[in-house]
Every structure is written in C-alpha cells, then in structure tokens.
PDB file of C-alpha atoms in Angstrom:
ATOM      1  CA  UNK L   1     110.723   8.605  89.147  1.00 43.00           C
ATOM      2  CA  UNK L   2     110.198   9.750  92.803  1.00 48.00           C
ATOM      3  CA  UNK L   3     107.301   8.592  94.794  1.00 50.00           C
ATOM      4  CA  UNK L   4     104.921  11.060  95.372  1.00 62.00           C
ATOM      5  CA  UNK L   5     105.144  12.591  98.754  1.00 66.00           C
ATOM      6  CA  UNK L   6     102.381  11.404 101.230  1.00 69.00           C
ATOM      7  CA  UNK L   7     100.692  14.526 101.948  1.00 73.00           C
ATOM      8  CA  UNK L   8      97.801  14.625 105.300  1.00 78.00           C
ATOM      9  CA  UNK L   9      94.494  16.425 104.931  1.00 80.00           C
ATOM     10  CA  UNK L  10      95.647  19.245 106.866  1.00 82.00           C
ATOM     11  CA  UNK L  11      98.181  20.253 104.461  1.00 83.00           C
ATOM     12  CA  UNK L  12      96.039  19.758 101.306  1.00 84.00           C
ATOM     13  CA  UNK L  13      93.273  22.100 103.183  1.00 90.00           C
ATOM     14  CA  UNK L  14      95.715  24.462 104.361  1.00 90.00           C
ATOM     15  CA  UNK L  15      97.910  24.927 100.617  1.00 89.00           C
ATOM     16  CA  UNK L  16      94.222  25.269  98.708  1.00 91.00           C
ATOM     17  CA  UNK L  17      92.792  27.994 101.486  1.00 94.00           C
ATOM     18  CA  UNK L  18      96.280  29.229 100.628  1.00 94.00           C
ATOM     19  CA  UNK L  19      95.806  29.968  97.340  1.00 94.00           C
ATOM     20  CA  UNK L  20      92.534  30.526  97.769  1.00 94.00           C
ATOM     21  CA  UNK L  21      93.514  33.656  99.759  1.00 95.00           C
ATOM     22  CA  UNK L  22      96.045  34.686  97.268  1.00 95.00           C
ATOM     23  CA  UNK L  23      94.127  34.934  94.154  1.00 94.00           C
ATOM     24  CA  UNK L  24      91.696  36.823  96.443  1.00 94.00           C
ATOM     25  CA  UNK L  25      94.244  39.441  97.220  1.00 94.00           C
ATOM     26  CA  UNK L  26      95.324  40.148  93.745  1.00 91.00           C
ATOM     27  CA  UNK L  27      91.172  40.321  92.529  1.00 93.00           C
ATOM     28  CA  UNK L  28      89.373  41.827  95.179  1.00 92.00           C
ATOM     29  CA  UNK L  29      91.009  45.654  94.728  1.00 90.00           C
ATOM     30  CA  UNK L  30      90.099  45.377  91.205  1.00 89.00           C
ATOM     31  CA  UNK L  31      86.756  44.293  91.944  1.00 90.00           C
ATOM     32  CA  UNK L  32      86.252  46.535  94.555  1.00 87.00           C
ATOM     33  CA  UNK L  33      86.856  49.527  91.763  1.00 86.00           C
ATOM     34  CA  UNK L  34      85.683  48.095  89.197  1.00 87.00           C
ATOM     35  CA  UNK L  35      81.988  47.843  90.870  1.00 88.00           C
ATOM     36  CA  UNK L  36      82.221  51.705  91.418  1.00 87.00           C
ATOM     37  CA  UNK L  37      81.262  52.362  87.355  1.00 86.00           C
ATOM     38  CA  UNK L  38      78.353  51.046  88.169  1.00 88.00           C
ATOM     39  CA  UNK L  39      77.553  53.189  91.495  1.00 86.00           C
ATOM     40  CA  UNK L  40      74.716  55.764  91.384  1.00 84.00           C
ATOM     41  CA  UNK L  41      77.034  58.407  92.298  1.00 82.00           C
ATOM     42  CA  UNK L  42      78.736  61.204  91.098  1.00 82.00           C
ATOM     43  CA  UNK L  43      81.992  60.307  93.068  1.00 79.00           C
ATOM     44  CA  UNK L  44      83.540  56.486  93.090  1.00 78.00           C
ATOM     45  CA  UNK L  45      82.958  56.513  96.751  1.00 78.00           C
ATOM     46  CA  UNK L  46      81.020  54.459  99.637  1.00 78.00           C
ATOM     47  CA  UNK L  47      78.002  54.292 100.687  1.00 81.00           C
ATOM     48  CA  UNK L  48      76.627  52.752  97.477  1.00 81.00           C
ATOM     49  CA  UNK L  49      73.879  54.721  95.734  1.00 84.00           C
ATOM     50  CA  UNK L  50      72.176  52.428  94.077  1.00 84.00           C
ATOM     51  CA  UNK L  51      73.429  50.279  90.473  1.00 87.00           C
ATOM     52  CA  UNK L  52      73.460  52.086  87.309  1.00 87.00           C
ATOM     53  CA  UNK L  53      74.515  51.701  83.732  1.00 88.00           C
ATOM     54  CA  UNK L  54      74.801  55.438  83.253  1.00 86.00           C
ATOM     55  CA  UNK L  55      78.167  55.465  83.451  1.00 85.00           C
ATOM     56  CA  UNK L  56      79.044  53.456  80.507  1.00 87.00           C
ATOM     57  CA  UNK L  57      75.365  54.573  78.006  1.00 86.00           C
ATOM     58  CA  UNK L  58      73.973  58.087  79.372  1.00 85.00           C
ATOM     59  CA  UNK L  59      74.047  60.730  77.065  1.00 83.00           C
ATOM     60  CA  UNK L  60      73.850  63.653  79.396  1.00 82.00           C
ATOM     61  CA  UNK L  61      75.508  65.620  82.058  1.00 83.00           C
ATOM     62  CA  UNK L  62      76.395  65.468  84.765  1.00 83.00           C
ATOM     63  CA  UNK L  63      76.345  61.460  84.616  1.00 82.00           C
ATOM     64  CA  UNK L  64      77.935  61.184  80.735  1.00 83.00           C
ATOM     65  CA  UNK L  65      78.630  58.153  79.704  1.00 82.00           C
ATOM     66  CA  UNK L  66      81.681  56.398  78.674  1.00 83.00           C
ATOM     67  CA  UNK L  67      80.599  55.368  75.062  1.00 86.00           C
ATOM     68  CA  UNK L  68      78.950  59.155  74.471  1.00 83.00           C
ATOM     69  CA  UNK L  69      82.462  60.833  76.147  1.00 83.00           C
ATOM     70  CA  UNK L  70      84.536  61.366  72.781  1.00 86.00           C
ATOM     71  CA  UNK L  71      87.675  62.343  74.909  1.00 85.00           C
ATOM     72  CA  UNK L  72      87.424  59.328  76.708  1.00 85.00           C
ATOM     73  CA  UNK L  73      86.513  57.166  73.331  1.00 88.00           C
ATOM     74  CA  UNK L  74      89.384  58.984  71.349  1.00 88.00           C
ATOM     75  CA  UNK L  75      92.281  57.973  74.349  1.00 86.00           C
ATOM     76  CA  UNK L  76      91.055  54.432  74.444  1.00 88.00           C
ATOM     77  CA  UNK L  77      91.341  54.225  70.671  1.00 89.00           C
ATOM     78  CA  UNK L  78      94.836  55.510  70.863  1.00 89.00           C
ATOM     79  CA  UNK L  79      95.680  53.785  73.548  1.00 90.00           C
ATOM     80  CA  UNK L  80      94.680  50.650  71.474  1.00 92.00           C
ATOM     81  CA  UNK L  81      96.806  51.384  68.946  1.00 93.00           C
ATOM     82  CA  UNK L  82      99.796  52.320  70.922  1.00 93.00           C
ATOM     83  CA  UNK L  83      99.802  49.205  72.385  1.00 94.00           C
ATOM     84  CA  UNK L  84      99.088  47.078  68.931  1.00 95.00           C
ATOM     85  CA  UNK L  85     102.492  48.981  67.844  1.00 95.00           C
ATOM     86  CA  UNK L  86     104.205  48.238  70.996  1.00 95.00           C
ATOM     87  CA  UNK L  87     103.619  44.441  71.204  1.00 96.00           C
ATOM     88  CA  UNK L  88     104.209  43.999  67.395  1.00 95.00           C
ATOM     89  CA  UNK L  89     107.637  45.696  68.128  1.00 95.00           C
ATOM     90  CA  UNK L  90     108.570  43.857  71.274  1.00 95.00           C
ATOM     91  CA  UNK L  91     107.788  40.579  70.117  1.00 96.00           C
ATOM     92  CA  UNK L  92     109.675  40.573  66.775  1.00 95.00           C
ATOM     93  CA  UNK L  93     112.559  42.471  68.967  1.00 95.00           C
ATOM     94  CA  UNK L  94     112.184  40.249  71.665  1.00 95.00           C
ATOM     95  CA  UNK L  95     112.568  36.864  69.641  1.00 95.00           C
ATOM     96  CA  UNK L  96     115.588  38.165  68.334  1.00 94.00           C
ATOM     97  CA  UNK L  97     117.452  39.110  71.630  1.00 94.00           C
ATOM     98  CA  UNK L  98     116.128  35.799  73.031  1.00 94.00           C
ATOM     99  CA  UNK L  99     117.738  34.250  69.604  1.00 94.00           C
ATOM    100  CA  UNK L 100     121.235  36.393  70.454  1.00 93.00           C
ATOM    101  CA  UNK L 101     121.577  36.058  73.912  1.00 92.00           C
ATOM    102  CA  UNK L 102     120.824  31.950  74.296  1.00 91.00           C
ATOM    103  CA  UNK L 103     122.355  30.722  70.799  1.00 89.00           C
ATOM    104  CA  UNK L 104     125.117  32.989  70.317  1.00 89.00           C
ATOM    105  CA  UNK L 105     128.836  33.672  72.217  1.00 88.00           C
ATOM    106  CA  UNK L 106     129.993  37.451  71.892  1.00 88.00           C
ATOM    107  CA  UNK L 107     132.272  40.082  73.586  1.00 89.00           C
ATOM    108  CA  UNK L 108     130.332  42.285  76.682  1.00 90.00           C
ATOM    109  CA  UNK L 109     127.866  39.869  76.409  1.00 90.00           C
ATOM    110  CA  UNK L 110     126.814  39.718  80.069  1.00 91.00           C
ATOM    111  CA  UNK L 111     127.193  43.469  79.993  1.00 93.00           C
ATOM    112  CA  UNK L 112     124.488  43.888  77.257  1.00 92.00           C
ATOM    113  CA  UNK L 113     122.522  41.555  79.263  1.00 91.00           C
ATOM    114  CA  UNK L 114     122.763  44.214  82.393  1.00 92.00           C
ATOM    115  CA  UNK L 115     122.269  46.786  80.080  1.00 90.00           C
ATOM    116  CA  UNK L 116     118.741  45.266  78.627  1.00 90.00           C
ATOM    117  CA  UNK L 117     117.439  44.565  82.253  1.00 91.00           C
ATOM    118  CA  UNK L 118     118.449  48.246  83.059  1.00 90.00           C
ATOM    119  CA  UNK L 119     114.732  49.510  82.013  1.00 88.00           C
ATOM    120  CA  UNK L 120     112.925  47.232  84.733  1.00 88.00           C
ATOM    121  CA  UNK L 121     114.818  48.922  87.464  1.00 88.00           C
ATOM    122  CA  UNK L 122     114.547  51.947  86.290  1.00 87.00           C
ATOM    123  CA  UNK L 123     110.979  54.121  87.574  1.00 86.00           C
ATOM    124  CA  UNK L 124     108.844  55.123  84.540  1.00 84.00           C
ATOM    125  CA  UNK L 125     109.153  58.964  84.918  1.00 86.00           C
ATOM    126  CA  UNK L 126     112.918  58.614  84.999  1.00 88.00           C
ATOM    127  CA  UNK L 127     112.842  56.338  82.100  1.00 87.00           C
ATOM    128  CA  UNK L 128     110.627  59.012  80.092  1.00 87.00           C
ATOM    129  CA  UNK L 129     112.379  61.960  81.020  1.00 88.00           C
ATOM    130  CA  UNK L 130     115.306  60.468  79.756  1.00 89.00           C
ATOM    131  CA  UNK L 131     114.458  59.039  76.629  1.00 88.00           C
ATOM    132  CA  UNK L 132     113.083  62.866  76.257  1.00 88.00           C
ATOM    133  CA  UNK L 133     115.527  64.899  77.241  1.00 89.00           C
ATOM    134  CA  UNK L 134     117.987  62.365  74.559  1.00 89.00           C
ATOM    135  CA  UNK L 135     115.594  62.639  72.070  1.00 88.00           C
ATOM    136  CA  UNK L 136     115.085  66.037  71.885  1.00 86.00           C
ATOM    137  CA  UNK L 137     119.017  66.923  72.610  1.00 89.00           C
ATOM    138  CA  UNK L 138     119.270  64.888  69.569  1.00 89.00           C
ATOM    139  CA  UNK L 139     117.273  66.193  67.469  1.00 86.00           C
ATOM    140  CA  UNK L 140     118.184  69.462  68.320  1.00 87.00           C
ATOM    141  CA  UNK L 141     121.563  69.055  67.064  1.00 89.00           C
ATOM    142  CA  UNK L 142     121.049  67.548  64.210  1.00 87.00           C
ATOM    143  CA  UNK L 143     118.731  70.253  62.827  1.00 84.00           C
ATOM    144  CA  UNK L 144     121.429  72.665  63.902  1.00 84.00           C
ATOM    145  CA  UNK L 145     123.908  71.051  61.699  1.00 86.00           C
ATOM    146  CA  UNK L 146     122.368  69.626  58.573  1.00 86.00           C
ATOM    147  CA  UNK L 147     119.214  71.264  58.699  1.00 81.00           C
ATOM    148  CA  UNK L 148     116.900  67.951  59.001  1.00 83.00           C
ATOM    149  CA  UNK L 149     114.005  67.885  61.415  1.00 81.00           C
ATOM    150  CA  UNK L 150     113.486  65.052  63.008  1.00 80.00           C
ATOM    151  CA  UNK L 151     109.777  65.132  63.809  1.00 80.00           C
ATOM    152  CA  UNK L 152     109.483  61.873  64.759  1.00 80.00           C
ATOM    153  CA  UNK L 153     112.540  62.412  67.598  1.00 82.00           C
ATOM    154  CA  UNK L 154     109.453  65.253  69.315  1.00 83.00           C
ATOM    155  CA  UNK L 155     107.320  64.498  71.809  1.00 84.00           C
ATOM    156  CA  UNK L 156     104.759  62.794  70.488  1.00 83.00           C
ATOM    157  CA  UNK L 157     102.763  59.511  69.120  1.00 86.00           C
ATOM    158  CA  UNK L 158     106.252  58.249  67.851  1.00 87.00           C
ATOM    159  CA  UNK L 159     108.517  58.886  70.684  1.00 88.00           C
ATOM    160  CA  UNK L 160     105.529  57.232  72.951  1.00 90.00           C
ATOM    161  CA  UNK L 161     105.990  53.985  71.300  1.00 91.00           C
ATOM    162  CA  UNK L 162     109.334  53.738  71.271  1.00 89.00           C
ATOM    163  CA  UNK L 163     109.658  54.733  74.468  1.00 89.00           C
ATOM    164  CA  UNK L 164     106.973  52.438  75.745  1.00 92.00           C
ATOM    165  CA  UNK L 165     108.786  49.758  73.317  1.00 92.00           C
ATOM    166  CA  UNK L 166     112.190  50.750  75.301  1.00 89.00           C
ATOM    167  CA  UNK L 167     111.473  48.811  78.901  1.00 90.00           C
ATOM    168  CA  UNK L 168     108.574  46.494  77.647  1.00 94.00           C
ATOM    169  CA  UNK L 169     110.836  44.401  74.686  1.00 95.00           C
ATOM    170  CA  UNK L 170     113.173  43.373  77.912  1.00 94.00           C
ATOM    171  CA  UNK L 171     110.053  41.579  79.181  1.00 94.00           C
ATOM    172  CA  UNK L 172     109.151  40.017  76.293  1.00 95.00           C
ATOM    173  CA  UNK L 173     112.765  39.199  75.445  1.00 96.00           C
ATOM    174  CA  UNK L 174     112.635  37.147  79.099  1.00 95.00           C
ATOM    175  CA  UNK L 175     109.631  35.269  78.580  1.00 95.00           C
ATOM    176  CA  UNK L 176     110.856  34.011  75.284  1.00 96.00           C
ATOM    177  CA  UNK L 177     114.055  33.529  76.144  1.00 95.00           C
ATOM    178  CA  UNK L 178     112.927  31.253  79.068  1.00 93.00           C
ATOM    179  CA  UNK L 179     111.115  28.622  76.465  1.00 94.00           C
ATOM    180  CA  UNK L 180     113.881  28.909  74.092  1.00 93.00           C
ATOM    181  CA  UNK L 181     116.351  27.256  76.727  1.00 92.00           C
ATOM    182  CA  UNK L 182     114.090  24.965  77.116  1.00 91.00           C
ATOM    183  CA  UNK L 183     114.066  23.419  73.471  1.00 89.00           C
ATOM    184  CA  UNK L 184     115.788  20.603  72.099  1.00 87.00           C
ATOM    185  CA  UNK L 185     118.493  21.721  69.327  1.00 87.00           C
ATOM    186  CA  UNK L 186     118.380  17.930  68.197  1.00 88.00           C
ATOM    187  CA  UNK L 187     115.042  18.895  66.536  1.00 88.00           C
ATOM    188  CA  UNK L 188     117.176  21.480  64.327  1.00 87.00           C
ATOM    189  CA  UNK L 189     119.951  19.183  63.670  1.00 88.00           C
ATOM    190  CA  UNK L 190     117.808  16.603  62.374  1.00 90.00           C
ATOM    191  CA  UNK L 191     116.159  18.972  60.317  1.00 87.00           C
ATOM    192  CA  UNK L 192     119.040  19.530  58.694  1.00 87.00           C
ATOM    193  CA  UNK L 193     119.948  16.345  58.203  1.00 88.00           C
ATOM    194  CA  UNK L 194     117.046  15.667  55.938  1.00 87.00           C
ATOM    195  CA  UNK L 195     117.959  19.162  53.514  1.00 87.00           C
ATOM    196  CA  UNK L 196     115.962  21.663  55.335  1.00 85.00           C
ATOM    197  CA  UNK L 197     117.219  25.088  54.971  1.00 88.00           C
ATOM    198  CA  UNK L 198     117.534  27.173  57.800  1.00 88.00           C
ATOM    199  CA  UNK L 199     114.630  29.249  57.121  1.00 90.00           C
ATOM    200  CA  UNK L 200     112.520  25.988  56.834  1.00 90.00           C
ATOM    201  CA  UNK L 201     113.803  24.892  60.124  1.00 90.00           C
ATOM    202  CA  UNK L 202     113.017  28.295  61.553  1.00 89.00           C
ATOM    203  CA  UNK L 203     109.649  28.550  60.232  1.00 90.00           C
ATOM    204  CA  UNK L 204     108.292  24.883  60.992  1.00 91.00           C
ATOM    205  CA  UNK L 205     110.531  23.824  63.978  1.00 91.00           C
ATOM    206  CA  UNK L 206     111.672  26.601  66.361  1.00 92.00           C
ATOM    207  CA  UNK L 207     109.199  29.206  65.955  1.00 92.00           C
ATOM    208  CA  UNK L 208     106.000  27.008  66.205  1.00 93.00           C
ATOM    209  CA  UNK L 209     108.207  25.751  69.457  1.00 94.00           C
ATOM    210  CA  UNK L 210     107.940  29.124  70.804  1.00 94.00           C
ATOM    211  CA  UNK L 211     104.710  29.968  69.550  1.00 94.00           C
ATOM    212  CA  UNK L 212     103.021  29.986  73.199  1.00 94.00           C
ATOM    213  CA  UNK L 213     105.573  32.346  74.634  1.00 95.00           C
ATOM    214  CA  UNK L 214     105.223  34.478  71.788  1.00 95.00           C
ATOM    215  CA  UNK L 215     101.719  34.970  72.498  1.00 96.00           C
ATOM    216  CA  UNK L 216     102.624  35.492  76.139  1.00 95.00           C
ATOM    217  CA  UNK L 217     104.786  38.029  75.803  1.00 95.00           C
ATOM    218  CA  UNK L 218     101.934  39.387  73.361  1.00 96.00           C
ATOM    219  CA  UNK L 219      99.583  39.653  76.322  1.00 95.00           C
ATOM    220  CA  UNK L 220     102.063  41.007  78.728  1.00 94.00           C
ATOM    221  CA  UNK L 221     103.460  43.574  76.244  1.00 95.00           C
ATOM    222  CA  UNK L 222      99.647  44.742  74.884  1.00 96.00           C
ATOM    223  CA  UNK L 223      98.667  44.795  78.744  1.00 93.00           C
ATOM    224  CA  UNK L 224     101.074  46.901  80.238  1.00 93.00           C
ATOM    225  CA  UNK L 225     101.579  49.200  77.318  1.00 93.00           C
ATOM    226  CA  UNK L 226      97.585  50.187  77.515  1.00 91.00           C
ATOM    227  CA  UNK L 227      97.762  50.703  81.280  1.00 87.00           C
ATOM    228  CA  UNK L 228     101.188  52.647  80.862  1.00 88.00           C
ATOM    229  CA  UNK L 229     100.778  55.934  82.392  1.00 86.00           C
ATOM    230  CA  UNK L 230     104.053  57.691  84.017  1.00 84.00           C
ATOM    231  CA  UNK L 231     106.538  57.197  81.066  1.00 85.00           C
ATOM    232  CA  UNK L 232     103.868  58.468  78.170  1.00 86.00           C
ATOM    233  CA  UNK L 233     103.188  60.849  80.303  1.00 84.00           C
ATOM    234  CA  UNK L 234     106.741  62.706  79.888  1.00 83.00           C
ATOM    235  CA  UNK L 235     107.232  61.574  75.874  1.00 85.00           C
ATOM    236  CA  UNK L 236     103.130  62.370  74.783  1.00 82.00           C
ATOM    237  CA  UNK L 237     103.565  66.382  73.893  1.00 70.00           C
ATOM    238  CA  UNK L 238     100.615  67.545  72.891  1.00 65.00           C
ATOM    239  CA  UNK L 239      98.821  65.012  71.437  1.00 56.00           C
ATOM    240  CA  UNK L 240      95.621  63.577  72.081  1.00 53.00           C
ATOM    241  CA  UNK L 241      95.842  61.308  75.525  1.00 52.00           C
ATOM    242  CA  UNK L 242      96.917  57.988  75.444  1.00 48.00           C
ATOM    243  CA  UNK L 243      95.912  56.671  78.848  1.00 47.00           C
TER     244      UNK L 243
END
C-alpha cells in the first residue's frame, strides 16, 4: 500500500474552494430559475416583484396556478408515465446488453458496440425525425401489402417511448456494464460448485451485485426521459404534451 501523499494547506484549501466553485456552477442556473416561480410577476424576469405562491396554488387568471392548470397537470402526468415506461425498458434492456457485451465473444461485436453508442452522438431532433420518418415508411408499407395497421408504428404515446427508450437504454447499458466488469466471476463459480442453478446464481449473486447500478441507471433513465424535449417533440403526433 502506497503512503499517502503529503499534501500542504495550500493545496487542501485550493482543491476544496475548487470544488466548491464547481458544484456552484452546475446549481446556481437552476437556482437562479427555479426562484423565478416564486416571483410576483407575470414574466420570469428581473427586478424581483415581490415572493409569491401564486404560481404553484392561485386559481385565477392572469396568475393561474400550476396545480389548478389542467394542461400543465395532464403533461406532467404523462410525462410521469413516459418516463416510468422508459426506465422499466432501459433497465431490463440495459442489463442484458451489459450481460452480452462483457460475458459473451461474438462476430461484429465491436461493431454493435459502435452501433449502440451511435444514439449519444446523434442530436435529438435528428434522432426523432428518423425513428419517424422509419416508422411511418414502415408502417406505410406494410398496410399497403397485407392490409395491417400498425397504430402503434404512428406518431404517438407508443412511438414516444420507444423512441425515448432508443438513445436512453445505451446509457443505462454503460452504467451497468461498468459495475459488471467490476465483479468477481469466482462468486458464480463457487455457486455452482455447491448445486446452484444458474437462475439461483443470477437471482442471489450477480443481480443483487449490480443492484446499485441498476438503480442508477433508474435515476438517469427516469431523469432524462421526463426532461426529454427535442426527440418527443418529432414522434408525439397529436397527443396530449409530454414535456
């Protein structure tokens, strides 16, 4: 084990006011708007008015609030479930690509790997547009053909899922493929030393293991499919907004 680098008093002070700063950076813009829903204004803009609550409990125009706005209540509720249907998909998805790409050996694999880190790179509106113009091209033809419509290939609840599902499932496929790397296949081989099945070792060795990235990826995935604006923007149709 290495002795721990000597460090002076300057550099201590200097790394924490460093960090200090950071976190700063990354909070004060979202502080900054966030204290304009409670500005006695009718624009989010400086100088401050006075605090208020009407924003989120006033019943009236012109100042109506967020709980009495049913537009605003309705998008926030689908919203909410968009993004319970995205993170259920991308974390069962995810786990198994981590699964695939860390314990097994195939042909193209590297190329697959490009192909699922293709979405990240790839800016939202292009992403949608794409998934829509597909989606609808295929659907298309095959109710020109067989005679099936494919509602669920229309722009939509559906198609905003899985095309919110589409980019975020690589993210959640990298955060749990980062702990898997990390874990010790000895635990496994044991297992199944002793009889256990490889469900049992699944369900009480390697899954528990990656429990905490699981929930990660959870966060990440519920996170930035409720704040996901430019890619359900080109896939939502005509339903009710989402964001």
């Amino acid at each position: 084990m290495l002795p721990t680098i000597p460090r002076s008093n300057r550099y201590n002070w200097s790394y924490q006011l460093y960090i200090f700063l950071f976190f700063v950076y990354l909070i004060a813009p979202l502080v900054v708007v966030a204290s304009f829903a409670f500005n006695d204004s009718l624009f989010p803009s400086l100088p401050w008015k006075g605090f208020t609550w009407d924003w989120f409990i006033n019943d009236t125009q012109p100042k109506l609030g967020l709980f009495h706005d049913r537009s605003l209540m309705n998008g926030i509720g689908v919203s909410f479930f968009v993004a319970c249907c995205v993170t259920g998909l991308s974390i069962a998805i995810g786990t198994s690509n981590a699964f695939l790409f860390e314990r097994y050996e195939f042909r193209f694999k590297q190329f697959a790997y490009i192909l699922l880190l293709l979405p990240l790179v790839i800016p939202g509106v292009i992403l949608g547009i794409s998934i829509l113009v597909f989606s609808n091209t295929l659907a298309n033809g095959v109710e020109d053909h067989i005679g099936w419509d494919l509602e669920f290939l229309r722009p939509g609840l559906l198609l905003v899922v899985l095309g919110q599902f589409a980019f975020i499932t690589t993210i959640a496929t990298l955060v749990i493929s980062a702990r898997l790397k990390k874990f010790d296949r000895s635990l496994e081989e044991a297992a199944y030393n002793l009889g256990a099945s490889r469900f049992e070792v699944l369900r009480t060795i390697t899954l528990p293991y990656l429990r905490p990235a699981m929930l990660g990826a959870g966060v990440v995935a519920f996170l930035m499919s409720f704040e996901n604006f430019n890619t359900t923007l080109m896939l939502v149709g005509s339903d009710a907004p989402l964001t």
